[in-house]
Coordinates of C-alpha atoms and ligand atoms in Angstrom, one line a residue:
M626 CA 149.1 105.3 -20.7
P627 CA 148.6 104.0 -24.3
N628 CA 146.8 100.8 -24.9
H629 CA 149.1 98.6 -27.0
A630 CA 146.4 96.1 -27.8
S631 CA 145.5 96.0 -31.5
P632 CA 141.9 96.9 -32.4
I633 CA 139.5 94.1 -33.2
T634 CA 136.9 94.1 -35.9
N635 CA 136.0 90.4 -35.3
Y636 CA 132.3 90.1 -34.7
A637 CA 132.8 86.9 -32.8
A638 CA 135.0 88.5 -30.2
C639 CA 134.6 87.4 -26.6
I640 CA 133.9 90.4 -24.3
L641 CA 133.9 90.7 -20.5
A642 CA 131.7 93.7 -19.5
I643 CA 131.5 95.3 -16.1
E644 CA 128.9 97.7 -14.7
T645 CA 129.4 99.5 -11.4
S646 CA 127.8 102.9 -11.9
C647 CA 125.4 102.8 -9.0
D648 CA 124.1 100.1 -6.7
E649 CA 124.4 96.9 -8.8
T650 CA 127.7 95.1 -9.2
A651 CA 127.4 93.4 -12.6
A652 CA 129.5 91.4 -15.0
A653 CA 128.6 89.8 -18.4
V654 CA 130.3 87.6 -21.0
L655 CA 129.3 87.9 -24.6
R656 CA 130.6 86.0 -27.7
G657 CA 129.5 87.4 -31.0
G658 CA 125.9 88.4 -30.7
K659 CA 125.2 86.0 -28.0
L660 CA 125.0 86.6 -24.3
L661 CA 126.7 83.8 -22.5
A662 CA 126.3 85.0 -18.9
S663 CA 125.0 88.0 -17.0
E664 CA 125.5 88.2 -13.3
V665 CA 124.2 90.9 -11.0
A666 CA 125.0 91.3 -7.3
S667 CA 122.4 93.7 -6.0
Q668 CA 123.2 96.1 -3.2
I669 CA 119.5 96.9 -2.6
A670 CA 119.3 95.1 0.8
V671 CA 122.4 97.1 2.0
H672 CA 121.1 100.5 0.9
A673 CA 117.5 99.8 2.0
Q674 CA 118.3 100.4 5.6
Y675 CA 119.3 104.0 4.7
G676 CA 116.3 104.6 2.4
G677 CA 118.5 105.3 -0.6
V678 CA 122.0 104.7 -2.2
V679 CA 124.9 105.8 0.0
P680 CA 127.9 106.4 -2.4
E681 CA 130.6 105.4 0.2
V682 CA 128.7 102.2 1.0
A683 CA 128.2 101.5 -2.7
S684 CA 131.9 101.7 -3.6
R685 CA 132.9 99.4 -0.7
Q686 CA 130.3 96.9 -1.8
H687 CA 131.6 97.0 -5.4
L688 CA 135.1 96.3 -4.1
R689 CA 133.9 93.3 -2.3
A690 CA 131.5 91.9 -4.9
L691 CA 133.3 92.6 -8.2
R692 CA 135.8 89.8 -8.2
P693 CA 133.4 87.0 -7.3
V694 CA 130.8 88.4 -9.8
I695 CA 133.4 88.3 -12.6
A696 CA 134.4 84.8 -11.6
Q697 CA 130.7 83.7 -11.6
A698 CA 130.1 85.2 -15.0
L699 CA 133.1 83.6 -16.6
A700 CA 132.2 80.2 -15.0
A701 CA 128.6 80.4 -16.1
A702 CA 129.8 81.3 -19.6
G703 CA 132.4 78.5 -19.6
V704 CA 135.0 81.0 -20.7
A705 CA 138.6 81.3 -19.2
L706 CA 139.9 84.8 -18.6
A707 CA 142.7 84.2 -21.2
E708 CA 140.0 83.7 -23.8
V709 CA 138.5 87.2 -23.4
D710 CA 139.3 89.4 -26.4
A711 CA 138.3 92.8 -24.9
F712 CA 137.3 94.3 -21.5
A713 CA 134.6 96.9 -21.2
A714 CA 133.3 98.9 -18.3
T715 CA 130.8 101.7 -17.7
C716 CA 132.7 105.0 -17.4
G717 CA 129.7 107.3 -16.7
P718 CA 127.3 108.7 -15.8
G719 CA 127.1 107.5 -12.2
L720 CA 128.7 107.7 -8.8
A721 CA 132.4 108.6 -9.2
S722 CA 133.7 106.2 -6.5
S723 CA 131.7 103.4 -7.9
L724 CA 132.6 104.0 -11.6
M725 CA 136.3 104.0 -10.5
I726 CA 136.1 100.4 -9.4
G727 CA 134.7 98.9 -12.5
T728 CA 136.9 100.9 -14.9
S729 CA 140.0 100.3 -12.9
V730 CA 139.4 96.5 -12.9
A731 CA 138.6 96.5 -16.7
K732 CA 141.7 98.6 -17.5
G733 CA 143.9 96.4 -15.3
L734 CA 142.7 93.3 -17.0
A735 CA 143.2 94.9 -20.5
V736 CA 146.8 95.9 -19.6
A737 CA 147.7 92.6 -18.1
L738 CA 146.3 90.5 -21.0
R739 CA 147.2 93.1 -23.7
K740 CA 143.7 93.3 -24.9
P741 CA 141.5 96.3 -25.9
Y742 CA 139.7 98.4 -23.3
L743 CA 136.3 99.9 -24.0
A744 CA 134.8 102.7 -21.9
I745 CA 131.0 102.6 -22.2
N746 CA 128.4 105.2 -21.6
H747 CA 125.8 103.8 -19.2
L748 CA 123.0 105.7 -21.0
E749 CA 124.0 104.2 -24.4
G750 CA 123.8 100.8 -22.7
H751 CA 120.2 101.5 -21.6
L752 CA 119.3 103.1 -25.0
L753 CA 120.4 100.2 -27.1
S754 CA 119.3 97.4 -24.7
P755 CA 115.9 96.8 -26.4
F756 CA 117.8 95.9 -29.6
F757 CA 120.0 93.3 -28.0
G758 CA 119.2 89.9 -29.3
T759 CA 117.0 91.2 -32.1
H760 CA 117.7 89.9 -35.6
E761 CA 118.1 93.4 -37.1
G762 CA 120.2 95.0 -34.4
V763 CA 120.0 98.8 -33.9
R764 CA 117.4 100.5 -36.1
P765 CA 116.1 104.0 -36.5
A766 CA 113.7 104.7 -33.6
V767 CA 112.4 107.1 -31.0
A768 CA 113.8 105.9 -27.7
L769 CA 112.5 106.6 -24.2
I770 CA 115.1 106.0 -21.4
V771 CA 113.4 106.0 -18.0
S772 CA 115.6 105.1 -15.0
G773 CA 116.3 106.1 -11.5
G774 CA 118.7 108.8 -12.7
H775 CA 117.4 109.8 -16.1
T776 CA 114.3 110.5 -18.2
L777 CA 115.2 111.1 -21.8
L778 CA 113.6 111.1 -25.3
V779 CA 116.2 110.4 -28.0
E780 CA 116.0 109.9 -31.7
I781 CA 118.2 107.0 -32.9
E782 CA 119.4 107.3 -36.5
A783 CA 121.9 104.4 -36.2
F784 CA 124.5 103.1 -33.8
G785 CA 126.4 106.2 -32.4
K786 CA 124.0 108.7 -34.1
Y787 CA 121.6 110.0 -31.5
R788 CA 119.7 113.3 -31.2
L789 CA 118.4 114.4 -27.8
L790 CA 114.8 115.4 -28.1
G791 CA 114.1 116.3 -24.5
Q792 CA 114.7 115.3 -20.9
T793 CA 113.4 115.9 -17.4
Q794 CA 113.9 119.3 -15.9
D795 CA 114.0 118.0 -12.3
D796 CA 113.4 114.5 -11.0
A797 CA 113.8 111.4 -13.1
A798 CA 110.7 109.2 -13.4
G799 CA 112.3 106.4 -11.3
E800 CA 113.4 109.0 -8.7
A801 CA 109.8 110.2 -8.4
F802 CA 108.7 106.6 -7.9
D803 CA 111.4 106.1 -5.2
K804 CA 110.6 109.3 -3.4
V805 CA 106.8 108.6 -3.4
G806 CA 107.5 105.1 -2.2
K807 CA 109.5 106.6 0.7
L808 CA 106.7 109.1 1.5
L809 CA 104.3 106.2 1.7
G810 CA 106.7 104.2 3.9
L811 CA 107.4 101.5 1.3
P812 CA 110.7 99.7 1.2
Y813 CA 113.5 101.0 -1.0
P814 CA 113.4 101.1 -4.0
G815 CA 109.9 102.5 -4.3
G816 CA 109.4 101.8 -8.0
P817 CA 108.6 98.1 -7.9
N818 CA 106.7 98.4 -4.6
V819 CA 104.5 101.3 -5.9
N820 CA 103.9 99.2 -9.1
R821 CA 102.9 96.2 -7.0
L822 CA 100.5 98.1 -4.7
A823 CA 99.0 100.0 -7.7
T824 CA 97.7 96.7 -9.2
S825 CA 95.0 96.7 -6.6
G826 CA 94.3 100.4 -6.6
D827 CA 92.0 102.8 -8.7
P828 CA 94.1 104.9 -11.1
A829 CA 91.3 107.4 -11.4
R830 CA 90.8 107.9 -7.6
V831 CA 93.1 110.9 -7.3
D832 CA 93.5 113.3 -10.2
F833 CA 97.2 114.1 -9.9
P834 CA 98.8 116.8 -12.1
R835 CA 100.2 115.7 -15.5
S836 CA 103.1 118.2 -15.6
M837 CA 104.2 119.4 -19.0
L838 CA 101.7 117.1 -20.7
H839 CA 100.7 119.8 -23.2
S840 CA 104.0 121.7 -23.3
D841 CA 105.3 122.3 -26.8
D842 CA 108.5 120.3 -26.4
F843 CA 109.8 116.9 -25.2
A844 CA 110.7 117.9 -21.7
F845 CA 109.4 116.3 -18.5
S846 CA 108.9 117.4 -14.9
F847 CA 108.1 115.1 -12.0
S848 CA 108.9 117.0 -8.8
G849 CA 105.5 118.8 -8.6
L850 CA 103.8 115.4 -8.8
K851 CA 105.8 114.1 -5.8
T852 CA 104.9 117.3 -3.9
S853 CA 101.2 116.7 -4.7
V854 CA 101.4 113.3 -3.1
R855 CA 103.1 114.8 0.0
Y856 CA 100.2 117.4 0.4
L857 CA 97.6 114.7 -0.1
L858 CA 98.9 112.3 2.6
P859 CA 97.7 114.2 5.7
K860 CA 94.1 114.3 4.3
L861 CA 93.7 110.9 2.8
G862 CA 90.3 110.1 4.2
D863 CA 89.0 106.9 2.7
I864 CA 91.6 107.0 -0.1
S865 CA 93.6 103.8 0.2
L866 CA 97.4 103.4 -0.2
P867 CA 96.9 101.3 -3.4
D868 CA 94.7 104.1 -4.8
V869 CA 97.4 106.7 -4.2
C870 CA 100.0 104.4 -5.8
A871 CA 97.8 103.6 -8.8
S872 CA 96.8 107.3 -9.3
F873 CA 100.4 108.5 -9.0
Q874 CA 101.6 105.8 -11.4
E875 CA 98.9 106.7 -13.9
A876 CA 100.0 110.4 -13.9
V877 CA 103.7 109.4 -14.6
V878 CA 102.7 106.9 -17.2
D879 CA 100.2 109.2 -19.0
V880 CA 102.9 111.8 -19.5
L881 CA 105.6 109.3 -20.6
V882 CA 103.3 107.6 -23.1
A883 CA 101.8 110.8 -24.6
K884 CA 105.2 112.5 -25.1
T885 CA 106.9 109.4 -26.5
L886 CA 104.1 108.9 -29.1
R887 CA 104.2 112.6 -29.9
A888 CA 108.0 112.3 -30.5
A889 CA 107.4 109.4 -32.8
E890 CA 104.9 111.5 -34.8
A891 CA 107.2 114.6 -34.9
T892 CA 110.2 112.6 -36.1
G893 CA 108.3 110.3 -38.4
R894 CA 109.8 107.2 -36.7
R895 CA 107.6 104.2 -36.5
L896 CA 109.7 102.2 -34.0
I897 CA 109.6 103.0 -30.2
A898 CA 112.4 101.6 -28.0
V899 CA 111.9 101.9 -24.3
S900 CA 114.6 101.1 -21.7
G901 CA 115.8 101.7 -18.1
G902 CA 114.5 100.4 -14.8
V903 CA 111.1 102.1 -15.0
S904 CA 110.4 100.2 -18.2
C905 CA 109.8 97.2 -16.0
N906 CA 106.6 99.0 -14.9
T907 CA 103.7 96.9 -15.9
R908 CA 101.2 99.8 -16.4
L909 CA 103.8 101.7 -18.5
R910 CA 104.2 98.6 -20.7
E911 CA 100.5 98.1 -21.0
K912 CA 99.7 101.7 -22.0
L913 CA 102.6 101.9 -24.4
R914 CA 101.5 98.7 -26.0
A915 CA 98.0 100.0 -26.5
A916 CA 99.1 103.4 -27.7
C917 CA 101.6 101.9 -30.2
A918 CA 98.9 99.5 -31.5
A919 CA 96.5 102.4 -31.9
R920 CA 99.0 104.5 -33.9
G921 CA 100.5 101.7 -35.9
C922 CA 103.9 102.0 -34.2
E923 CA 106.2 99.0 -33.3
L924 CA 107.2 98.8 -29.7
L925 CA 110.5 97.3 -28.5
V926 CA 111.0 96.9 -24.7
A927 CA 113.8 94.8 -23.3
E928 CA 113.1 91.9 -21.0
P929 CA 113.0 93.1 -17.4
A930 CA 116.5 91.7 -16.6
L931 CA 117.9 94.0 -19.3
C932 CA 115.9 97.0 -18.1
T933 CA 117.4 97.5 -14.7
D934 CA 121.2 98.0 -14.4
N935 CA 123.2 95.1 -15.8
A936 CA 126.4 94.4 -17.7
A937 CA 124.9 92.7 -20.7
M938 CA 123.8 96.0 -22.1
I939 CA 127.3 97.4 -21.5
G940 CA 128.7 94.4 -23.4
Y941 CA 126.3 94.9 -26.2
V942 CA 127.6 98.5 -26.8
A943 CA 131.1 97.2 -26.5
R944 CA 130.4 94.6 -29.2
L945 CA 129.0 97.3 -31.5
M946 CA 132.1 99.5 -30.9
L947 CA 134.4 96.6 -31.7
A948 CA 132.5 95.8 -34.8
H949 CA 133.0 99.4 -35.9
G950 CA 136.7 99.2 -35.2
Q951 CA 136.6 101.3 -32.1
S952 CA 138.3 100.9 -28.7
S953 CA 139.1 103.3 -25.9
A954 CA 142.5 104.7 -24.7
L955 CA 143.4 103.7 -21.2
T956 CA 143.6 107.5 -20.5
V957 CA 139.8 107.8 -20.9
D958 CA 138.7 108.8 -17.4
I959 CA 135.4 108.3 -15.6
D960 CA 132.8 111.1 -16.0
P961 CA 130.1 111.1 -13.4
N962 CA 128.1 113.6 -15.5
L963 CA 128.7 112.0 -18.9
R964 CA 126.0 112.8 -21.4
L965 CA 124.5 110.7 -24.1
V966 CA 124.8 113.4 -26.7
A967 CA 127.7 115.9 -26.4
Ligands
KG4_2315 O1 118.0 101.6 -14.7 P1 118.0 101.4 -13.3 O2 118.3 100.1 -12.7 O3 119.1 102.4 -12.6 C1 119.5 103.6 -13.1 O4 120.2 103.7 -14.0 O5 118.9 104.6 -12.5 O6 116.6 102.0 -12.7 C2 116.3 102.0 -11.4 C3 115.0 102.7 -11.2 C4 114.6 102.9 -9.7 O7 114.2 104.2 -9.6 C5 113.5 101.9 -9.6 O8 112.5 102.3 -8.6 C6 112.8 101.9 -10.9 O9 113.9 101.9 -11.8 N1 112.0 100.7 -11.2 C7 110.6 100.8 -11.3 C8 110.1 99.5 -11.5 N2 111.2 98.7 -11.4 C9 112.3 99.4 -11.2 N3 109.8 101.9 -11.3 C10 108.5 101.7 -11.5 N4 108.0 100.4 -11.7 C11 108.7 99.3 -11.7 N5 108.2 98.1 -11.8
ZN2316 ZN1 120.8 102.6 -15.2

């Protein structure tokens, strides 16, 4: 079905953005460069009882939560639905049945109100989130995306111009945190819990492998590290749980930091932009800050609320698309395997 709405190039446009790619139901309202409201209804408590995200449960939760979350975002922003100039939703990558819900609602609203629809790549949302709210906007950089589903190193030339430098060959960094958390009997999601326990542990207590640290590329591998933790568990001796968490975390962080800095060196970029849920990790932030200071690089990490899944980052990409005169046809379908770079 064609979208009859005329394109907008107005930078002050009001955008309603929706994110339902995984286990957070989120809506945000932006006007111009300003975030007016960002609401997130987390499904963590629901999925925690299964030890991970159950796709069928996730889509039912999105169905229940999306209308109230949109209403809350509009109310918090003080914006009426009729004032919204464009509707955006994440179209991939993610869980098919979850993506369907956000995109269907955004398309329905766009059709009913005869406004443009914008299909947004979730990875581009993460990628550009560190630039949101900065005076300069998107700048050339080396970007590290570390989330539950992805670990990517990307060179950003400008908005829409990205080059994939490397990515994980197996587990994503967040997935490794979550799997290790599960092995250690910690509540889902493991990432924040491993991070919390690690603060009282010794990062040098166990010398876990730093997979692909010295490989001549920008690829990552974290599944071997998770296996090392599993083999260690039956013979822990006097090694404490915080020591295991701190040592595991150190191994992940060391590889992420070293490869990111090497990518900056190889591309000549002096700005490093880090995003995704794992960029909340306090040790990763600390070691990135130190490494960037030592090499004279600038570090840009979004505030924690913009690192984990949210709709503000989706709205930011939508705003940049509108500013470039772009919108999406209503025929643009979801793509659970959507890539950042074709
Ligand atoms: O970006 P995100 O919300 O969802 C995806 O797009 O995947 O990332 C979620 C991931 C989970 O694996 C979670 O455990 C991890 O981010 N995470 C962390 C921390 N906070 C969230 N991992 C390590 N340390 C943290 N503090
Ligand atoms: Zn995400």
